[in-house]
PDB file of C-alpha atoms and ligand atoms in Angstrom:
ATOM      1  CA  MET A   1      56.713  50.439 -43.330  1.00  0.00           C
ATOM      2  CA  VAL A   2      56.662  46.650 -42.957  1.00  0.00           C
ATOM      3  CA  ARG A   3      56.863  45.030 -46.356  1.00  0.00           C
ATOM      4  CA  PRO A   4      54.374  42.225 -47.090  1.00  0.00           C
ATOM      5  CA  ARG A   5      55.897  38.774 -46.931  1.00  0.00           C
ATOM      6  CA  VAL A   6      55.708  36.854 -50.231  1.00  0.00           C
ATOM      7  CA  THR A   7      56.643  33.204 -50.848  1.00  0.00           C
ATOM      8  CA  VAL A   8      57.337  32.058 -54.405  1.00  0.00           C
ATOM      9  CA  SER A   9      56.839  28.363 -55.190  1.00  0.00           C
ATOM     10  CA  ARG A  10      59.285  28.039 -58.102  1.00  0.00           C
ATOM     11  CA  ARG A  11      62.195  29.906 -59.704  1.00  0.00           C
ATOM     12  CA  LEU A  12      60.977  32.826 -61.817  1.00  0.00           C
ATOM     13  CA  PRO A  13      62.867  34.765 -64.524  1.00  0.00           C
ATOM     14  CA  PRO A  14      65.672  36.836 -62.916  1.00  0.00           C
ATOM     15  CA  ALA A  15      64.106  40.243 -63.657  1.00  0.00           C
ATOM     16  CA  VAL A  16      60.907  39.121 -61.940  1.00  0.00           C
ATOM     17  CA  GLU A  17      62.671  37.727 -58.868  1.00  0.00           C
ATOM     18  CA  ALA A  18      64.720  40.936 -58.588  1.00  0.00           C
ATOM     19  CA  ARG A  19      61.628  43.125 -58.705  1.00  0.00           C
ATOM     20  CA  LEU A  20      59.815  40.937 -56.175  1.00  0.00           C
ATOM     21  CA  GLN A  21      62.783  41.269 -53.825  1.00  0.00           C
ATOM     22  CA  GLU A  22      62.872  45.054 -54.286  1.00  0.00           C
ATOM     23  CA  ARG A  23      59.219  45.436 -53.314  1.00  0.00           C
ATOM     24  CA  TYR A  24      58.483  42.604 -50.909  1.00  0.00           C
ATOM     25  CA  ASP A  25      59.998  40.554 -48.135  1.00  0.00           C
ATOM     26  CA  THR A  26      60.389  37.673 -50.563  1.00  0.00           C
ATOM     27  CA  THR A  27      61.239  34.017 -49.989  1.00  0.00           C
ATOM     28  CA  LEU A  28      62.392  32.499 -53.264  1.00  0.00           C
ATOM     29  CA  ASN A  29      62.543  28.808 -54.077  1.00  0.00           C
ATOM     30  CA  THR A  30      66.264  28.623 -54.828  1.00  0.00           C
ATOM     31  CA  THR A  31      66.256  24.856 -55.485  1.00  0.00           C
ATOM     32  CA  ASP A  32      63.396  25.089 -58.020  1.00  0.00           C
ATOM     33  CA  GLU A  33      62.042  21.812 -56.646  1.00  0.00           C
ATOM     34  CA  ARG A  34      58.276  21.381 -56.514  1.00  0.00           C
ATOM     35  CA  MET A  35      56.947  22.376 -53.062  1.00  0.00           C
ATOM     36  CA  SER A  36      55.036  19.644 -51.204  1.00  0.00           C
ATOM     37  CA  ALA A  37      51.441  20.213 -50.107  1.00  0.00           C
ATOM     38  CA  ASP A  38      52.723  20.695 -46.533  1.00  0.00           C
ATOM     39  CA  ALA A  39      55.284  23.280 -47.628  1.00  0.00           C
ATOM     40  CA  LEU A  40      52.577  25.146 -49.558  1.00  0.00           C
ATOM     41  CA  ARG A  41      50.305  25.071 -46.519  1.00  0.00           C
ATOM     42  CA  GLU A  42      53.101  26.437 -44.336  1.00  0.00           C
ATOM     43  CA  ALA A  43      53.774  29.171 -46.901  1.00  0.00           C
ATOM     44  CA  LEU A  44      50.101  30.170 -46.835  1.00  0.00           C
ATOM     45  CA  GLU A  45      50.206  30.254 -43.036  1.00  0.00           C
ATOM     46  CA  SER A  46      53.383  32.308 -42.745  1.00  0.00           C
ATOM     47  CA  SER A  47      53.195  34.719 -45.720  1.00  0.00           C
ATOM     48  CA  ASP A  48      50.931  37.555 -46.806  1.00  0.00           C
ATOM     49  CA  ALA A  49      50.971  36.260 -50.387  1.00  0.00           C
ATOM     50  CA  LEU A  50      51.842  33.063 -52.216  1.00  0.00           C
ATOM     51  CA  VAL A  51      53.058  33.163 -55.805  1.00  0.00           C
ATOM     52  CA  SER A  52      51.981  29.743 -57.042  1.00  0.00           C
ATOM     53  CA  THR A  53      52.804  28.037 -60.315  1.00  0.00           C
ATOM     54  CA  LEU A  54      51.391  25.281 -62.454  1.00  0.00           C
ATOM     55  CA  GLY A  55      51.147  21.952 -60.677  1.00  0.00           C
ATOM     56  CA  ASP A  56      51.177  23.323 -57.104  1.00  0.00           C
ATOM     57  CA  PRO A  57      48.421  21.197 -55.553  1.00  0.00           C
ATOM     58  CA  ILE A  58      46.362  23.862 -53.753  1.00  0.00           C
ATOM     59  CA  SER A  59      43.214  21.815 -53.292  1.00  0.00           C
ATOM     60  CA  GLY A  60      40.143  22.625 -51.224  1.00  0.00           C
ATOM     61  CA  GLU A  61      41.279  19.957 -48.773  1.00  0.00           C
ATOM     62  CA  LEU A  62      44.671  21.669 -48.341  1.00  0.00           C
ATOM     63  CA  LEU A  63      43.005  25.060 -47.888  1.00  0.00           C
ATOM     64  CA  HIS A  64      40.619  23.648 -45.282  1.00  0.00           C
ATOM     65  CA  ARG A  65      43.577  22.213 -43.320  1.00  0.00           C
ATOM     66  CA  CYS A  66      45.189  25.635 -43.325  1.00  0.00           C
ATOM     67  CA  ARG A  67      44.920  28.764 -41.162  1.00  0.00           C
ATOM     68  CA  PRO A  68      46.047  31.118 -43.890  1.00  0.00           C
ATOM     69  CA  ARG A  69      47.713  34.402 -43.172  1.00  0.00           C
ATOM     70  CA  ALA A  70      47.882  34.915 -46.967  1.00  0.00           C
ATOM     71  CA  LYS A  71      45.034  36.888 -48.439  1.00  0.00           C
ATOM     72  CA  ILE A  72      46.188  36.531 -52.035  1.00  0.00           C
ATOM     73  CA  ILE A  73      47.481  33.714 -54.224  1.00  0.00           C
ATOM     74  CA  ALA A  74      49.061  35.381 -57.256  1.00  0.00           C
ATOM     75  CA  HIS A  75      49.262  32.475 -59.677  1.00  0.00           C
ATOM     76  CA  PHE A  76      51.978  32.490 -62.353  1.00  0.00           C
ATOM     77  CA  GLY A  77      50.119  30.995 -65.326  1.00  0.00           C
ATOM     78  CA  VAL A  78      46.946  31.495 -67.294  1.00  0.00           C
ATOM     79  CA  GLY A  79      45.409  28.135 -66.341  1.00  0.00           C
ATOM     80  CA  TYR A  80      44.752  27.540 -62.648  1.00  0.00           C
ATOM     81  CA  ASP A  81      43.255  24.050 -62.582  1.00  0.00           C
ATOM     82  CA  ASN A  82      45.652  23.159 -59.739  1.00  0.00           C
ATOM     83  CA  LEU A  83      43.884  25.648 -57.473  1.00  0.00           C
ATOM     84  CA  ASP A  84      40.472  25.397 -55.808  1.00  0.00           C
ATOM     85  CA  VAL A  85      39.497  29.011 -56.477  1.00  0.00           C
ATOM     86  CA  ALA A  86      35.974  28.672 -55.060  1.00  0.00           C
ATOM     87  CA  THR A  87      37.245  27.451 -51.675  1.00  0.00           C
ATOM     88  CA  ALA A  88      39.889  30.172 -51.713  1.00  0.00           C
ATOM     89  CA  ARG A  89      37.132  32.747 -52.332  1.00  0.00           C
ATOM     90  CA  ASP A  90      35.009  31.332 -49.495  1.00  0.00           C
ATOM     91  CA  MET A  91      38.040  31.693 -47.214  1.00  0.00           C
ATOM     92  CA  GLY A  92      38.556  35.303 -48.319  1.00  0.00           C
ATOM     93  CA  ILE A  93      41.644  34.593 -50.430  1.00  0.00           C
ATOM     94  CA  THR A  94      41.926  36.459 -53.730  1.00  0.00           C
ATOM     95  CA  VAL A  95      43.331  34.447 -56.654  1.00  0.00           C
ATOM     96  CA  THR A  96      44.844  36.071 -59.738  1.00  0.00           C
ATOM     97  CA  ASN A  97      46.337  34.674 -62.962  1.00  0.00           C
ATOM     98  CA  THR A  98      48.436  35.933 -65.893  1.00  0.00           C
ATOM     99  CA  PRO A  99      46.386  35.941 -69.123  1.00  0.00           C
ATOM    100  CA  GLY A 100      47.099  37.626 -72.448  1.00  0.00           C
ATOM    101  CA  VAL A 101      50.868  37.968 -72.376  1.00  0.00           C
ATOM    102  CA  LEU A 102      51.531  34.354 -73.419  1.00  0.00           C
ATOM    103  CA  THR A 103      48.945  34.170 -76.190  1.00  0.00           C
ATOM    104  CA  GLU A 104      51.189  34.656 -79.230  1.00  0.00           C
ATOM    105  CA  ASP A 105      53.951  32.307 -78.039  1.00  0.00           C
ATOM    106  CA  THR A 106      51.462  29.593 -77.135  1.00  0.00           C
ATOM    107  CA  ALA A 107      49.809  29.945 -80.543  1.00  0.00           C
ATOM    108  CA  ASP A 108      53.229  29.664 -82.219  1.00  0.00           C
ATOM    109  CA  LEU A 109      53.943  26.418 -80.435  1.00  0.00           C
ATOM    110  CA  THR A 110      50.501  25.061 -81.297  1.00  0.00           C
ATOM    111  CA  ILE A 111      51.343  25.628 -84.949  1.00  0.00           C
ATOM    112  CA  ALA A 112      54.770  24.026 -84.404  1.00  0.00           C
ATOM    113  CA  LEU A 113      53.037  20.873 -83.086  1.00  0.00           C
ATOM    114  CA  LEU A 114      50.551  20.982 -85.944  1.00  0.00           C
ATOM    115  CA  LEU A 115      53.443  20.982 -88.398  1.00  0.00           C
ATOM    116  CA  ALA A 116      55.433  18.419 -86.409  1.00  0.00           C
ATOM    117  CA  SER A 117      52.503  15.997 -86.448  1.00  0.00           C
ATOM    118  CA  ALA A 118      51.480  16.639 -90.077  1.00  0.00           C
ATOM    119  CA  ARG A 119      55.051  16.319 -91.343  1.00  0.00           C
ATOM    120  CA  ARG A 120      56.141  13.441 -89.052  1.00  0.00           C
ATOM    121  CA  MET A 121      59.035  15.455 -87.664  1.00  0.00           C
ATOM    122  CA  SER A 122      59.313  13.548 -84.402  1.00  0.00           C
ATOM    123  CA  GLU A 123      59.421  10.249 -86.254  1.00  0.00           C
ATOM    124  CA  GLY A 124      62.107  11.615 -88.590  1.00  0.00           C
ATOM    125  CA  GLU A 125      64.198  12.964 -85.741  1.00  0.00           C
ATOM    126  CA  ARG A 126      64.031   9.650 -83.890  1.00  0.00           C
ATOM    127  CA  GLU A 127      65.157   7.822 -87.022  1.00  0.00           C
ATOM    128  CA  LEU A 128      68.039  10.234 -87.561  1.00  0.00           C
ATOM    129  CA  ARG A 129      69.246  10.197 -83.943  1.00  0.00           C
ATOM    130  CA  SER A 130      69.081   6.403 -83.758  1.00  0.00           C
ATOM    131  CA  GLY A 131      71.362   6.123 -86.798  1.00  0.00           C
ATOM    132  CA  ASN A 132      68.693   4.378 -88.876  1.00  0.00           C
ATOM    133  CA  TRP A 133      68.420   6.910 -91.706  1.00  0.00           C
ATOM    134  CA  THR A 134      69.436   5.306 -94.979  1.00  0.00           C
ATOM    135  CA  GLY A 135      69.195   8.457 -97.111  1.00  0.00           C
ATOM    136  CA  TRP A 136      66.740  10.447 -99.231  1.00  0.00           C
ATOM    137  CA  ARG A 137      64.135   8.539-101.145  1.00  0.00           C
ATOM    138  CA  PRO A 138      60.904   9.652-102.790  1.00  0.00           C
ATOM    139  CA  THR A 139      58.574   7.687-100.555  1.00  0.00           C
ATOM    140  CA  HIS A 140      60.339   8.269 -97.237  1.00  0.00           C
ATOM    141  CA  LEU A 141      58.321   9.735 -94.311  1.00  0.00           C
ATOM    142  CA  LEU A 142      55.591  11.333 -96.377  1.00  0.00           C
ATOM    143  CA  GLY A 143      53.366  13.572 -94.343  1.00  0.00           C
ATOM    144  CA  THR A 144      50.438  15.729 -95.245  1.00  0.00           C
ATOM    145  CA  ARG A 145      50.209  19.416 -96.188  1.00  0.00           C
ATOM    146  CA  LEU A 146      48.383  22.011 -94.121  1.00  0.00           C
ATOM    147  CA  SER A 147      47.377  24.309 -96.939  1.00  0.00           C
ATOM    148  CA  GLY A 148      43.731  23.889 -97.928  1.00  0.00           C
ATOM    149  CA  LYS A 149      42.997  21.596 -94.978  1.00  0.00           C
ATOM    150  CA  THR A 150      40.445  22.152 -92.246  1.00  0.00           C
ATOM    151  CA  LEU A 151      41.456  23.065 -88.720  1.00  0.00           C
ATOM    152  CA  GLY A 152      38.838  22.554 -86.007  1.00  0.00           C
ATOM    153  CA  LEU A 153      39.372  24.569 -82.835  1.00  0.00           C
ATOM    154  CA  VAL A 154      37.828  23.312 -79.607  1.00  0.00           C
ATOM    155  CA  GLY A 155      37.370  26.459 -77.513  1.00  0.00           C
ATOM    156  CA  PHE A 156      37.711  29.965 -78.907  1.00  0.00           C
ATOM    157  CA  GLY A 157      39.514  32.126 -76.363  1.00  0.00           C
ATOM    158  CA  ARG A 158      42.536  34.324 -76.989  1.00  0.00           C
ATOM    159  CA  ILE A 159      44.946  31.497 -77.814  1.00  0.00           C
ATOM    160  CA  ALA A 160      42.546  29.753 -80.196  1.00  0.00           C
ATOM    161  CA  GLN A 161      41.944  33.083 -81.952  1.00  0.00           C
ATOM    162  CA  ALA A 162      45.693  33.586 -82.382  1.00  0.00           C
ATOM    163  CA  VAL A 163      46.011  30.026 -83.749  1.00  0.00           C
ATOM    164  CA  ALA A 164      43.129  30.694 -86.156  1.00  0.00           C
ATOM    165  CA  ARG A 165      44.880  33.794 -87.503  1.00  0.00           C
ATOM    166  CA  ARG A 166      48.121  31.915 -88.140  1.00  0.00           C
ATOM    167  CA  ALA A 167      46.364  28.916 -89.686  1.00  0.00           C
ATOM    168  CA  ARG A 168      44.340  31.079 -92.075  1.00  0.00           C
ATOM    169  CA  LEU A 169      46.878  33.699 -93.045  1.00  0.00           C
ATOM    170  CA  ALA A 170      50.161  31.785 -92.934  1.00  0.00           C
ATOM    171  CA  PHE A 171      48.976  28.335 -94.006  1.00  0.00           C
ATOM    172  CA  GLY A 172      45.789  28.920 -95.995  1.00  0.00           C
ATOM    173  CA  MET A 173      43.746  26.587 -93.792  1.00  0.00           C
ATOM    174  CA  GLN A 174      39.987  26.737 -93.385  1.00  0.00           C
ATOM    175  CA  VAL A 175      39.234  27.257 -89.732  1.00  0.00           C
ATOM    176  CA  MET A 176      36.157  26.122 -87.839  1.00  0.00           C
ATOM    177  CA  ALA A 177      35.503  26.466 -84.153  1.00  0.00           C
ATOM    178  CA  TRP A 178      33.277  25.033 -81.487  1.00  0.00           C
ATOM    179  CA  SER A 179      32.846  26.676 -78.126  1.00  0.00           C
ATOM    180  CA  ARG A 180      29.856  26.890 -75.814  1.00  0.00           C
ATOM    181  CA  SER A 181      30.150  30.681 -75.770  1.00  0.00           C
ATOM    182  CA  LEU A 182      31.055  31.300 -79.432  1.00  0.00           C
ATOM    183  CA  THR A 183      28.618  33.578 -81.240  1.00  0.00           C
ATOM    184  CA  ASP A 184      28.197  33.961 -85.004  1.00  0.00           C
ATOM    185  CA  GLU A 185      29.405  37.579 -84.668  1.00  0.00           C
ATOM    186  CA  LEU A 186      32.683  36.581 -82.981  1.00  0.00           C
ATOM    187  CA  ALA A 187      33.216  33.763 -85.480  1.00  0.00           C
ATOM    188  CA  SER A 188      32.725  36.071 -88.439  1.00  0.00           C
ATOM    189  CA  GLN A 189      35.003  38.747 -86.904  1.00  0.00           C
ATOM    190  CA  HIS A 190      37.757  36.110 -86.946  1.00  0.00           C
ATOM    191  CA  ASP A 191      36.795  34.643 -90.307  1.00  0.00           C
ATOM    192  CA  VAL A 192      36.114  31.219 -88.848  1.00  0.00           C
ATOM    193  CA  ARG A 193      33.045  28.999 -89.215  1.00  0.00           C
ATOM    194  CA  ARG A 194      31.100  28.351 -86.034  1.00  0.00           C
ATOM    195  CA  ILE A 195      30.097  24.715 -85.583  1.00  0.00           C
ATOM    196  CA  ALA A 196      27.242  24.197 -83.156  1.00  0.00           C
ATOM    197  CA  ALA A 197      28.081  20.634 -82.054  1.00  0.00           C
ATOM    198  CA  LEU A 198      31.512  19.383 -81.005  1.00  0.00           C
ATOM    199  CA  ASP A 199      30.906  15.969 -82.601  1.00  0.00           C
ATOM    200  CA  ASP A 200      30.263  17.642 -85.973  1.00  0.00           C
ATOM    201  CA  LEU A 201      33.533  19.581 -85.698  1.00  0.00           C
ATOM    202  CA  LEU A 202      35.461  16.385 -84.933  1.00  0.00           C
ATOM    203  CA  ARG A 203      33.808  14.553 -87.811  1.00  0.00           C
ATOM    204  CA  VAL A 204      34.939  17.034 -90.483  1.00  0.00           C
ATOM    205  CA  SER A 205      38.287  18.404 -89.226  1.00  0.00           C
ATOM    206  CA  ASP A 206      41.596  17.292 -90.724  1.00  0.00           C
ATOM    207  CA  PHE A 207      43.306  18.771 -87.659  1.00  0.00           C
ATOM    208  CA  VAL A 208      41.787  19.377 -84.238  1.00  0.00           C
ATOM    209  CA  SER A 209      43.403  21.718 -81.730  1.00  0.00           C
ATOM    210  CA  LEU A 210      42.244  21.959 -78.114  1.00  0.00           C
ATOM    211  CA  HIS A 211      41.919  25.331 -76.374  1.00  0.00           C
ATOM    212  CA  VAL A 212      39.583  24.864 -73.420  1.00  0.00           C
ATOM    213  CA  PRO A 213      40.562  25.280 -69.760  1.00  0.00           C
ATOM    214  CA  GLY A 214      41.085  22.211 -67.598  1.00  0.00           C
ATOM    215  CA  ASN A 215      38.162  21.835 -65.189  1.00  0.00           C
ATOM    216  CA  VAL A 216      35.397  19.391 -64.224  1.00  0.00           C
ATOM    217  CA  ASP A 217      33.349  20.305 -67.298  1.00  0.00           C
ATOM    218  CA  THR A 218      36.166  19.646 -69.775  1.00  0.00           C
ATOM    219  CA  ARG A 219      37.653  16.517 -68.166  1.00  0.00           C
ATOM    220  CA  HIS A 220      37.885  13.837 -70.884  1.00  0.00           C
ATOM    221  CA  LEU A 221      35.922  16.035 -73.269  1.00  0.00           C
ATOM    222  CA  ILE A 222      37.846  14.113 -75.911  1.00  0.00           C
ATOM    223  CA  ASP A 223      37.103  10.534 -74.886  1.00  0.00           C
ATOM    224  CA  ALA A 224      37.162   7.203 -76.727  1.00  0.00           C
ATOM    225  CA  ARG A 225      33.807   7.874 -78.391  1.00  0.00           C
ATOM    226  CA  ARG A 226      34.869  11.276 -79.677  1.00  0.00           C
ATOM    227  CA  LEU A 227      38.278  10.010 -80.814  1.00  0.00           C
ATOM    228  CA  ALA A 228      36.406   7.363 -82.814  1.00  0.00           C
ATOM    229  CA  ILE A 229      34.438  10.090 -84.618  1.00  0.00           C
ATOM    230  CA  MET A 230      37.610  11.674 -85.994  1.00  0.00           C
ATOM    231  CA  PRO A 231      38.650  10.649 -89.507  1.00  0.00           C
ATOM    232  CA  ALA A 232      41.565   8.204 -89.794  1.00  0.00           C
ATOM    233  CA  HIS A 233      43.724  10.869 -91.470  1.00  0.00           C
ATOM    234  CA  ALA A 234      43.131  13.448 -88.683  1.00  0.00           C
ATOM    235  CA  HIS A 235      45.648  14.827 -86.188  1.00  0.00           C
ATOM    236  CA  LEU A 236      44.942  15.967 -82.615  1.00  0.00           C
ATOM    237  CA  ILE A 237      46.913  18.836 -81.070  1.00  0.00           C
ATOM    238  CA  ASN A 238      46.760  19.566 -77.343  1.00  0.00           C
ATOM    239  CA  THR A 239      48.384  22.638 -75.824  1.00  0.00           C
ATOM    240  CA  ALA A 240      45.508  23.123 -73.354  1.00  0.00           C
ATOM    241  CA  ARG A 241      45.459  20.645 -70.475  1.00  0.00           C
ATOM    242  CA  GLY A 242      46.145  16.914 -70.341  1.00  0.00           C
ATOM    243  CA  SER A 243      42.895  16.300 -68.478  1.00  0.00           C
ATOM    244  CA  VAL A 244      40.852  17.353 -71.532  1.00  0.00           C
ATOM    245  CA  VAL A 245      41.800  14.104 -73.324  1.00  0.00           C
ATOM    246  CA  ASP A 246      41.323  10.546 -72.092  1.00  0.00           C
ATOM    247  CA  GLN A 247      45.004   9.687 -72.471  1.00  0.00           C
ATOM    248  CA  ALA A 248      44.551   5.895 -72.326  1.00  0.00           C
ATOM    249  CA  ALA A 249      41.952   6.114 -75.102  1.00  0.00           C
ATOM    250  CA  LEU A 250      44.285   8.334 -77.118  1.00  0.00           C
ATOM    251  CA  ILE A 251      47.137   5.815 -76.814  1.00  0.00           C
ATOM    252  CA  ASP A 252      44.830   3.043 -78.018  1.00  0.00           C
ATOM    253  CA  THR A 253      43.534   5.191 -80.892  1.00  0.00           C
ATOM    254  CA  LEU A 254      47.027   6.145 -82.070  1.00  0.00           C
ATOM    255  CA  ALA A 255      48.471   2.651 -81.634  1.00  0.00           C
ATOM    256  CA  ASN A 256      45.698   1.284 -83.856  1.00  0.00           C
ATOM    257  CA  HIS A 257      46.073   4.088 -86.422  1.00  0.00           C
ATOM    258  CA  ARG A 258      42.479   5.181 -85.976  1.00  0.00           C
ATOM    259  CA  ILE A 259      43.804   8.743 -86.247  1.00  0.00           C
ATOM    260  CA  ALA A 260      47.029   9.717 -88.021  1.00  0.00           C
ATOM    261  CA  GLY A 261      48.916  11.498 -85.268  1.00  0.00           C
ATOM    262  CA  ALA A 262      49.012  13.752 -82.241  1.00  0.00           C
ATOM    263  CA  GLY A 263      51.053  16.759 -81.175  1.00  0.00           C
ATOM    264  CA  LEU A 264      51.078  16.997 -77.394  1.00  0.00           C
ATOM    265  CA  ASP A 265      52.409  19.637 -75.024  1.00  0.00           C
ATOM    266  CA  VAL A 266      50.348  18.516 -72.025  1.00  0.00           C
ATOM    267  CA  PHE A 267      49.640  15.198 -70.306  1.00  0.00           C
ATOM    268  CA  GLU A 268      47.214  13.799 -67.759  1.00  0.00           C
ATOM    269  CA  GLN A 269      49.638  13.216 -64.854  1.00  0.00           C
ATOM    270  CA  GLU A 270      52.509  15.629 -65.436  1.00  0.00           C
ATOM    271  CA  PRO A 271      55.398  15.130 -65.233  1.00  0.00           C
ATOM    272  CA  MET A 272      54.631  11.417 -65.679  1.00  0.00           C
ATOM    273  CA  VAL A 273      54.060  10.433 -69.284  1.00  0.00           C
ATOM    274  CA  PRO A 274      53.334   6.781 -70.081  1.00  0.00           C
ATOM    275  CA  ALA A 275      56.127   4.974 -71.935  1.00  0.00           C
ATOM    276  CA  ASP A 276      53.424   3.526 -74.256  1.00  0.00           C
ATOM    277  CA  LEU A 277      52.594   7.023 -75.421  1.00  0.00           C
ATOM    278  CA  LEU A 278      56.192   8.109 -75.924  1.00  0.00           C
ATOM    279  CA  ALA A 279      56.995   4.952 -77.863  1.00  0.00           C
ATOM    280  CA  LEU A 280      54.376   5.699 -80.519  1.00  0.00           C
ATOM    281  CA  PRO A 281      55.965   6.932 -83.754  1.00  0.00           C
ATOM    282  CA  ASN A 282      52.919   9.045 -84.595  1.00  0.00           C
ATOM    283  CA  VAL A 283      53.240  11.275 -81.512  1.00  0.00           C
ATOM    284  CA  ALA A 284      55.163  14.537 -81.343  1.00  0.00           C
ATOM    285  CA  ALA A 285      55.557  15.249 -77.634  1.00  0.00           C
ATOM    286  CA  ILE A 286      57.140  18.146 -75.756  1.00  0.00           C
ATOM    287  CA  PRO A 287      57.209  18.859 -72.003  1.00  0.00           C
ATOM    288  CA  HIS A 288      54.532  21.526 -71.335  1.00  0.00           C
ATOM    289  CA  MET A 289      56.485  24.408 -72.857  1.00  0.00           C
ATOM    290  CA  ALA A 290      53.996  26.275 -75.046  1.00  0.00           C
ATOM    291  CA  SER A 291      54.546  29.588 -73.230  1.00  0.00           C
ATOM    292  CA  ALA A 292      58.239  28.974 -72.596  1.00  0.00           C
ATOM    293  CA  THR A 293      59.884  32.072 -74.062  1.00  0.00           C
ATOM    294  CA  VAL A 294      61.892  34.628 -72.138  1.00  0.00           C
ATOM    295  CA  GLU A 295      59.389  37.249 -73.284  1.00  0.00           C
ATOM    296  CA  SER A 296      56.228  35.421 -72.175  1.00  0.00           C
ATOM    297  CA  ARG A 297      57.592  34.160 -68.877  1.00  0.00           C
ATOM    298  CA  THR A 298      58.994  37.575 -67.951  1.00  0.00           C
ATOM    299  CA  ALA A 299      55.721  39.293 -68.856  1.00  0.00           C
ATOM    300  CA  MET A 300      53.799  36.685 -66.835  1.00  0.00           C
ATOM    301  CA  GLY A 301      55.999  37.489 -63.838  1.00  0.00           C
ATOM    302  CA  MET A 302      55.416  41.209 -64.277  1.00  0.00           C
ATOM    303  CA  LEU A 303      51.653  40.558 -64.280  1.00  0.00           C
ATOM    304  CA  VAL A 304      52.073  38.658 -61.004  1.00  0.00           C
ATOM    305  CA  LEU A 305      53.733  41.813 -59.654  1.00  0.00           C
ATOM    306  CA  ASP A 306      50.945  44.064 -61.007  1.00  0.00           C
ATOM    307  CA  ASN A 307      48.409  41.876 -59.226  1.00  0.00           C
ATOM    308  CA  LEU A 308      50.345  41.889 -55.938  1.00  0.00           C
ATOM    309  CA  ASP A 309      51.011  45.645 -56.140  1.00  0.00           C
ATOM    310  CA  ALA A 310      47.337  46.439 -56.748  1.00  0.00           C
ATOM    311  CA  PHE A 311      46.234  44.086 -53.981  1.00  0.00           C
ATOM    312  CA  PHE A 312      48.622  45.524 -51.377  1.00  0.00           C
ATOM    313  CA  ALA A 313      47.669  49.069 -52.452  1.00  0.00           C
ATOM    314  CA  GLY A 314      44.093  48.178 -51.531  1.00  0.00           C
ATOM    315  CA  GLN A 315      42.907  48.051 -55.152  1.00  0.00           C
ATOM    316  CA  HIS A 316      41.182  45.325 -57.136  1.00  0.00           C
ATOM    317  CA  PRO A 317      43.938  43.255 -58.824  1.00  0.00           C
ATOM    318  CA  PRO A 318      43.650  43.405 -62.640  1.00  0.00           C
ATOM    319  CA  ASN A 319      43.542  39.631 -63.130  1.00  0.00           C
ATOM    320  CA  CYS A 320      41.368  38.434 -60.278  1.00  0.00           C
ATOM    321  CA  VAL A 321      39.712  35.083 -61.110  1.00  0.00           C
ATOM    322  CA  ASN A 322      37.535  34.615 -58.029  1.00  0.00           C
TER     323      ASN A 322
HETATM  324  C1  GLV B 401      50.444  27.173 -68.882  1.00  0.00           C
HETATM  325  O1  GLV B 401      50.009  26.111 -69.212  1.00  0.00           O
HETATM  326  C2  GLV B 401      49.639  28.180 -68.251  1.00  0.00           C
HETATM  327  O2  GLV B 401      48.510  27.866 -67.855  1.00  0.00           O
HETATM  328  O3  GLV B 401      50.107  29.319 -68.127  1.00  0.00           O
END
C-alpha cells in the first residue's frame, strides 16, 4: 500500500519523528529553519499532509495561491493563529491542533513568570551577571508577595484553570476570572470569582494573566486604555499570544512605571522583540517556551500522529478545529 506523503515544517522530538517515519513517507526539516511561504505552498502541493508549527504563515492568500494535494494540516501546537482555518475549510482541508497535553507545563511557566515579575528575578539576574551586585542589604530588590493577593485571569480555558488551581492552592491567592463564555457554575466549580466586565477585573487585580487565543477578536484586547486602568502596583503576565497586548503601549506603560512589571513569554512580531522592551528592568522575558518540556512536546507530537492516523483511516480526527 502506498504510504501517505507527509511534510513536517520543523524538527520534532526524536520519538515523534521516528514514529512519523515508520508510518508515513515523511519529509523532515533537518535544518530546523523556518520554511518560507513558498516552501510551505510547495509542501501543500506535493504532500498528502503538512505538519505545521507555530509561526508558519499559512494565510488565506497563500492557500488561494495553492493547488493543494494535502487534505490535512496537522498543526503542532494548541494555538493556530498562524493558519487561516476558515479558508482551509472552504478548500476542503482539515486542520487539527494539539490541546490538553501542554496544559500543566504551560500553567507552571505562567506561575514562574508571575514569581519572576513579583520578585524582580530578571532584574536581579541582570545585576548579578553584569558584576554590579554589591552584596546583601535589607532594602535591595524588594519585590511583592503573592500570598493573599488577587490574580485576575483573562480567559478561562484549560490553561487558565490550571493556573487558577496553582495560584489558589500553592500560593493562597484569590482568583478572579473574566471570559465571554464563563458561567457562574464553572467559576464556582473552580473556586474563582467571575467578573462580568474585563475593565473591572483589570481595575482590582494585583496580577493579571492572559489566557485567550490570538485572533481578530482578541487583538490588542489589552491596549493603552486598559493598561491605564491597572493599578500602579500591578503585574501583567502573558503566556497567550503577543497580539493580545498592544506592545508599544505596554513598553510606554512599563517605562513610565504606570504598572509595576510584566512577565512575557510571547511577543507581537516573534522572533523580533524590541530592544526598548528588553532593556526595561521591570520585564521578565523568555522566548515563547511555556510548553517547552520533553513531556509536553512529545505528547503534542503524538497527538499530531493520532490526528493523521485517524484522518488517513477515514475517521474524524480527534482534534479537528475546522
Ligand atoms: C504554543 O504557544 C502553542 O500554541 O502550542
